[in-house]
């Protein structure tokens, strides 16, 4: 019996990063040389994308965390959280994306022609 894949859906985290804003934050970090700043700008600009999705909600400039682990919007500084902190956040957010069905999936599954 031949199998056909009719639809493939992916889930992405809700936090959206604007590529140009993320580039500017990374390029403005203290201690970055002129070359480093140019390389950061080149990497972000060469990606040919406008937005990114991230599991880290506090990476946006409008986010306010009581104890920021990744980014402090007041100072504009990126932080260096431990591997455990990063993994804990990613595990929590990845689990949500895995468990929550993509938008509209629950209504389509109820229709028999979507199952066969």
JSON list of C-alpha atoms in Angstrom, two decimals:
[
{"chain": "A", "resi": 1, "resn": "UNK", "atom": "CA", "xyz": [0.00, 0.00, 0.00]},
{"chain": "A", "resi": 2, "resn": "UNK", "atom": "CA", "xyz": [1.38, 3.39, -0.97]},
{"chain": "A", "resi": 3, "resn": "UNK", "atom": "CA", "xyz": [1.50, 6.07, 1.69]},
{"chain": "A", "resi": 4, "resn": "UNK", "atom": "CA", "xyz": [1.04, 9.74, 0.86]},
{"chain": "A", "resi": 5, "resn": "UNK", "atom": "CA", "xyz": [2.04, 12.59, 3.10]},
{"chain": "A", "resi": 6, "resn": "UNK", "atom": "CA", "xyz": [-0.70, 15.17, 2.60]},
{"chain": "A", "resi": 7, "resn": "UNK", "atom": "CA", "xyz": [0.29, 17.68, 5.22]},
{"chain": "A", "resi": 8, "resn": "UNK", "atom": "CA", "xyz": [3.18, 18.43, 7.51]},
{"chain": "A", "resi": 9, "resn": "UNK", "atom": "CA", "xyz": [2.93, 20.99, 10.27]},
{"chain": "A", "resi": 10, "resn": "UNK", "atom": "CA", "xyz": [5.52, 22.37, 12.62]},
{"chain": "A", "resi": 11, "resn": "UNK", "atom": "CA", "xyz": [5.20, 24.25, 15.85]},
{"chain": "A", "resi": 12, "resn": "UNK", "atom": "CA", "xyz": [7.42, 27.19, 16.72]},
{"chain": "A", "resi": 13, "resn": "UNK", "atom": "CA", "xyz": [7.91, 29.05, 19.99]},
{"chain": "A", "resi": 14, "resn": "UNK", "atom": "CA", "xyz": [5.79, 32.20, 20.36]},
{"chain": "A", "resi": 15, "resn": "UNK", "atom": "CA", "xyz": [8.74, 34.58, 20.86]},
{"chain": "A", "resi": 16, "resn": "UNK", "atom": "CA", "xyz": [9.75, 36.30, 17.62]},
{"chain": "A", "resi": 17, "resn": "UNK", "atom": "CA", "xyz": [13.07, 38.07, 17.15]},
{"chain": "A", "resi": 18, "resn": "UNK", "atom": "CA", "xyz": [13.42, 40.70, 14.47]},
{"chain": "A", "resi": 19, "resn": "UNK", "atom": "CA", "xyz": [16.67, 39.90, 12.67]},
{"chain": "A", "resi": 20, "resn": "UNK", "atom": "CA", "xyz": [17.89, 43.50, 12.41]},
{"chain": "A", "resi": 21, "resn": "UNK", "atom": "CA", "xyz": [17.19, 44.17, 16.11]},
{"chain": "A", "resi": 22, "resn": "UNK", "atom": "CA", "xyz": [18.97, 40.98, 17.18]},
{"chain": "A", "resi": 23, "resn": "UNK", "atom": "CA", "xyz": [21.93, 41.92, 14.98]},
{"chain": "A", "resi": 24, "resn": "UNK", "atom": "CA", "xyz": [22.18, 45.35, 16.59]},
{"chain": "A", "resi": 25, "resn": "UNK", "atom": "CA", "xyz": [22.08, 43.90, 20.11]},
{"chain": "A", "resi": 26, "resn": "UNK", "atom": "CA", "xyz": [24.80, 41.35, 19.37]},
{"chain": "A", "resi": 27, "resn": "UNK", "atom": "CA", "xyz": [26.97, 43.89, 17.52]},
{"chain": "A", "resi": 28, "resn": "UNK", "atom": "CA", "xyz": [26.75, 46.40, 20.39]},
{"chain": "A", "resi": 29, "resn": "UNK", "atom": "CA", "xyz": [28.12, 44.10, 23.09]},
{"chain": "A", "resi": 30, "resn": "UNK", "atom": "CA", "xyz": [31.04, 45.58, 25.05]},
{"chain": "A", "resi": 31, "resn": "UNK", "atom": "CA", "xyz": [34.47, 44.17, 24.27]},
{"chain": "A", "resi": 32, "resn": "UNK", "atom": "CA", "xyz": [33.60, 43.35, 20.68]},
{"chain": "A", "resi": 33, "resn": "UNK", "atom": "CA", "xyz": [36.28, 44.55, 18.27]},
{"chain": "A", "resi": 34, "resn": "UNK", "atom": "CA", "xyz": [35.48, 46.39, 15.06]},
{"chain": "A", "resi": 35, "resn": "UNK", "atom": "CA", "xyz": [36.15, 43.15, 13.21]},
{"chain": "A", "resi": 36, "resn": "UNK", "atom": "CA", "xyz": [33.88, 41.26, 15.60]},
{"chain": "A", "resi": 37, "resn": "UNK", "atom": "CA", "xyz": [31.12, 43.81, 15.11]},
{"chain": "A", "resi": 38, "resn": "UNK", "atom": "CA", "xyz": [31.45, 43.57, 11.32]},
{"chain": "A", "resi": 39, "resn": "UNK", "atom": "CA", "xyz": [31.40, 39.76, 11.46]},
{"chain": "A", "resi": 40, "resn": "UNK", "atom": "CA", "xyz": [28.25, 39.78, 13.61]},
{"chain": "A", "resi": 41, "resn": "UNK", "atom": "CA", "xyz": [26.55, 42.17, 11.20]},
{"chain": "A", "resi": 42, "resn": "UNK", "atom": "CA", "xyz": [27.63, 40.12, 8.19]},
{"chain": "A", "resi": 43, "resn": "UNK", "atom": "CA", "xyz": [26.36, 36.87, 9.72]},
{"chain": "A", "resi": 44, "resn": "UNK", "atom": "CA", "xyz": [22.96, 38.29, 10.58]},
{"chain": "A", "resi": 45, "resn": "UNK", "atom": "CA", "xyz": [22.57, 40.18, 7.29]},
{"chain": "A", "resi": 46, "resn": "UNK", "atom": "CA", "xyz": [23.69, 37.20, 5.18]},
{"chain": "A", "resi": 47, "resn": "UNK", "atom": "CA", "xyz": [21.09, 34.91, 6.76]},
{"chain": "A", "resi": 48, "resn": "UNK", "atom": "CA", "xyz": [18.46, 36.33, 4.39]},
{"chain": "A", "resi": 49, "resn": "UNK", "atom": "CA", "xyz": [15.69, 36.06, 6.97]},
{"chain": "A", "resi": 50, "resn": "UNK", "atom": "CA", "xyz": [13.62, 38.75, 8.67]},
{"chain": "A", "resi": 51, "resn": "UNK", "atom": "CA", "xyz": [12.54, 36.94, 11.82]},
{"chain": "A", "resi": 52, "resn": "UNK", "atom": "CA", "xyz": [13.65, 34.15, 14.13]},
{"chain": "A", "resi": 53, "resn": "UNK", "atom": "CA", "xyz": [11.70, 32.15, 16.67]},
{"chain": "A", "resi": 54, "resn": "UNK", "atom": "CA", "xyz": [13.19, 31.40, 20.07]},
{"chain": "A", "resi": 55, "resn": "UNK", "atom": "CA", "xyz": [12.21, 29.49, 23.18]},
{"chain": "A", "resi": 56, "resn": "UNK", "atom": "CA", "xyz": [13.78, 32.24, 25.30]},
{"chain": "A", "resi": 57, "resn": "UNK", "atom": "CA", "xyz": [11.06, 34.81, 25.95]},
{"chain": "A", "resi": 58, "resn": "UNK", "atom": "CA", "xyz": [13.37, 37.36, 27.56]},
{"chain": "A", "resi": 59, "resn": "UNK", "atom": "CA", "xyz": [15.46, 37.81, 24.40]},
{"chain": "A", "resi": 60, "resn": "UNK", "atom": "CA", "xyz": [13.11, 40.47, 23.09]},
{"chain": "A", "resi": 61, "resn": "UNK", "atom": "CA", "xyz": [13.66, 44.14, 23.88]},
{"chain": "A", "resi": 62, "resn": "UNK", "atom": "CA", "xyz": [10.11, 44.52, 25.24]},
{"chain": "A", "resi": 63, "resn": "UNK", "atom": "CA", "xyz": [10.39, 41.59, 27.68]},
{"chain": "A", "resi": 64, "resn": "UNK", "atom": "CA", "xyz": [10.91, 42.29, 31.36]},
{"chain": "A", "resi": 65, "resn": "UNK", "atom": "CA", "xyz": [12.16, 39.47, 33.58]},
{"chain": "A", "resi": 66, "resn": "UNK", "atom": "CA", "xyz": [12.67, 39.87, 37.34]},
{"chain": "A", "resi": 67, "resn": "UNK", "atom": "CA", "xyz": [16.01, 38.07, 37.13]},
{"chain": "A", "resi": 68, "resn": "UNK", "atom": "CA", "xyz": [17.10, 38.06, 33.47]},
{"chain": "A", "resi": 69, "resn": "UNK", "atom": "CA", "xyz": [19.26, 35.08, 32.52]},
{"chain": "A", "resi": 70, "resn": "UNK", "atom": "CA", "xyz": [19.87, 35.74, 28.81]},
{"chain": "A", "resi": 71, "resn": "UNK", "atom": "CA", "xyz": [19.35, 39.43, 28.08]},
{"chain": "A", "resi": 72, "resn": "UNK", "atom": "CA", "xyz": [18.96, 42.57, 30.18]},
{"chain": "A", "resi": 73, "resn": "UNK", "atom": "CA", "xyz": [16.89, 45.04, 28.13]},
{"chain": "A", "resi": 74, "resn": "UNK", "atom": "CA", "xyz": [17.71, 47.91, 30.50]},
{"chain": "A", "resi": 75, "resn": "UNK", "atom": "CA", "xyz": [21.46, 47.68, 29.81]},
{"chain": "A", "resi": 76, "resn": "UNK", "atom": "CA", "xyz": [21.30, 45.94, 26.42]},
{"chain": "A", "resi": 77, "resn": "UNK", "atom": "CA", "xyz": [23.76, 43.32, 27.67]},
{"chain": "A", "resi": 78, "resn": "UNK", "atom": "CA", "xyz": [23.63, 39.67, 26.72]},
{"chain": "A", "resi": 79, "resn": "UNK", "atom": "CA", "xyz": [24.28, 37.37, 29.65]},
{"chain": "A", "resi": 80, "resn": "UNK", "atom": "CA", "xyz": [25.97, 33.97, 29.80]},
{"chain": "A", "resi": 81, "resn": "UNK", "atom": "CA", "xyz": [23.64, 31.54, 31.57]},
{"chain": "A", "resi": 82, "resn": "UNK", "atom": "CA", "xyz": [24.93, 28.12, 32.54]},
{"chain": "A", "resi": 83, "resn": "UNK", "atom": "CA", "xyz": [24.29, 25.09, 30.37]},
{"chain": "A", "resi": 84, "resn": "UNK", "atom": "CA", "xyz": [21.81, 23.83, 32.98]},
{"chain": "A", "resi": 85, "resn": "UNK", "atom": "CA", "xyz": [19.78, 27.05, 32.85]},
{"chain": "A", "resi": 86, "resn": "UNK", "atom": "CA", "xyz": [19.69, 26.96, 29.04]},
{"chain": "A", "resi": 87, "resn": "UNK", "atom": "CA", "xyz": [18.80, 23.27, 28.90]},
{"chain": "A", "resi": 88, "resn": "UNK", "atom": "CA", "xyz": [16.03, 23.66, 31.51]},
{"chain": "A", "resi": 89, "resn": "UNK", "atom": "CA", "xyz": [14.38, 26.44, 29.51]},
{"chain": "A", "resi": 90, "resn": "UNK", "atom": "CA", "xyz": [14.70, 24.60, 26.20]},
{"chain": "A", "resi": 91, "resn": "UNK", "atom": "CA", "xyz": [13.38, 21.34, 27.68]},
{"chain": "A", "resi": 92, "resn": "UNK", "atom": "CA", "xyz": [10.34, 23.12, 29.12]},
{"chain": "A", "resi": 93, "resn": "UNK", "atom": "CA", "xyz": [9.56, 25.00, 25.92]},
{"chain": "A", "resi": 94, "resn": "UNK", "atom": "CA", "xyz": [10.22, 22.00, 23.64]},
{"chain": "A", "resi": 95, "resn": "UNK", "atom": "CA", "xyz": [7.84, 19.89, 25.72]},
{"chain": "A", "resi": 96, "resn": "UNK", "atom": "CA", "xyz": [5.09, 22.50, 25.27]},
{"chain": "A", "resi": 97, "resn": "UNK", "atom": "CA", "xyz": [5.61, 22.49, 21.50]},
{"chain": "A", "resi": 98, "resn": "UNK", "atom": "CA", "xyz": [5.54, 18.69, 21.39]},
{"chain": "A", "resi": 99, "resn": "UNK", "atom": "CA", "xyz": [2.44, 18.26, 23.53]},
{"chain": "A", "resi": 100, "resn": "UNK", "atom": "CA", "xyz": [0.28, 21.12, 22.23]},
{"chain": "A", "resi": 101, "resn": "UNK", "atom": "CA", "xyz": [-1.23, 20.26, 18.84]},
{"chain": "A", "resi": 102, "resn": "UNK", "atom": "CA", "xyz": [-0.65, 22.66, 15.96]},
{"chain": "A", "resi": 103, "resn": "UNK", "atom": "CA", "xyz": [-3.45, 25.19, 15.45]},
{"chain": "A", "resi": 104, "resn": "UNK", "atom": "CA", "xyz": [-6.51, 23.58, 13.95]},
{"chain": "A", "resi": 105, "resn": "UNK", "atom": "CA", "xyz": [-5.26, 20.01, 14.18]},
{"chain": "A", "resi": 106, "resn": "UNK", "atom": "CA", "xyz": [-7.86, 18.87, 16.71]},
{"chain": "A", "resi": 107, "resn": "UNK", "atom": "CA", "xyz": [-10.74, 19.90, 14.44]},
{"chain": "A", "resi": 108, "resn": "UNK", "atom": "CA", "xyz": [-9.33, 18.19, 11.35]},
{"chain": "A", "resi": 109, "resn": "UNK", "atom": "CA", "xyz": [-8.56, 14.90, 13.08]},
{"chain": "A", "resi": 110, "resn": "UNK", "atom": "CA", "xyz": [-12.24, 14.44, 13.90]},
{"chain": "A", "resi": 111, "resn": "UNK", "atom": "CA", "xyz": [-13.09, 14.21, 10.21]},
{"chain": "A", "resi": 112, "resn": "UNK", "atom": "CA", "xyz": [-12.57, 10.62, 8.98]},
{"chain": "A", "resi": 113, "resn": "UNK", "atom": "CA", "xyz": [-11.21, 11.55, 5.56]},
{"chain": "A", "resi": 114, "resn": "UNK", "atom": "CA", "xyz": [-8.18, 13.13, 7.28]},
{"chain": "A", "resi": 115, "resn": "UNK", "atom": "CA", "xyz": [-7.33, 9.80, 8.91]},
{"chain": "A", "resi": 116, "resn": "UNK", "atom": "CA", "xyz": [-7.27, 7.64, 5.81]}
]
